[in-house]
Amino acid sequence: MSAPSSSPRPEHAPRPGVTWQTELVRVEQLVDDDAPDPRPNRATRRALKRAARRTK
């Protein structure tokens, strides 16, 4: 027979890597001046459509 579900669970060690300190690294990306503009993300495209509907 097992213990009731309300009994506290024993403590355990965290998974390896969970407590490691992470450092965010910013990478600079060079874009050619003649390159086309990237496609806007979904939220931006929806906002543009919404604004276009309001002006009609």
Coordinates of C-alpha atoms in Angstrom, one line a residue:
M1 CA 0.0 0.0 0.0
S2 CA 1.4 3.4 -0.9
A3 CA 1.3 6.6 1.3
P4 CA -1.5 9.0 0.8
S5 CA -1.0 11.6 -1.9
S6 CA -1.1 14.5 0.7
S7 CA 2.2 13.3 2.2
P8 CA 5.2 15.6 1.4
R9 CA 7.6 14.3 -1.2
P10 CA 11.3 14.0 -0.2
E11 CA 13.7 16.6 -1.4
H12 CA 15.9 15.8 -4.4
A13 CA 18.9 17.3 -6.1
P14 CA 18.1 19.6 -9.1
R15 CA 18.8 18.4 -12.7
P16 CA 22.3 19.0 -13.9
G17 CA 22.7 22.4 -15.5
V18 CA 19.6 24.0 -13.8
T19 CA 21.7 25.9 -11.3
W20 CA 24.4 26.9 -13.8
Q21 CA 24.8 30.6 -14.4
T22 CA 24.0 31.6 -17.9
E23 CA 25.4 34.6 -19.7
L24 CA 23.5 36.3 -22.5
V25 CA 25.6 37.0 -25.5
R26 CA 24.6 39.6 -28.0
V27 CA 25.7 38.9 -31.6
E28 CA 25.8 41.8 -34.1
Q29 CA 24.4 40.9 -37.5
L30 CA 25.5 42.9 -40.5
V31 CA 22.8 43.4 -43.2
D32 CA 23.6 44.5 -46.7
D33 CA 22.1 47.9 -47.6
D34 CA 20.6 46.4 -50.8
A35 CA 19.0 43.5 -49.0
P36 CA 15.1 43.5 -48.8
D37 CA 13.5 44.3 -45.6
P38 CA 12.5 41.3 -43.5
R39 CA 8.9 40.3 -43.3
P40 CA 7.2 41.7 -40.2
N41 CA 6.2 39.3 -37.6
R42 CA 2.6 38.0 -37.2
A43 CA 1.6 40.5 -34.5
T44 CA 2.7 43.4 -36.6
R45 CA 1.0 42.1 -39.8
R46 CA -2.3 41.7 -37.8
A47 CA -2.0 45.2 -36.4
L48 CA -1.4 46.6 -39.8
K49 CA -4.5 44.8 -41.2
R50 CA -6.6 46.0 -38.3
A51 CA -5.5 49.6 -38.8
A52 CA -6.2 49.3 -42.5
R53 CA -9.8 48.1 -41.8
R54 CA -10.5 51.0 -39.4
T55 CA -9.5 53.6 -42.0
K56 CA -11.9 52.3 -44.7

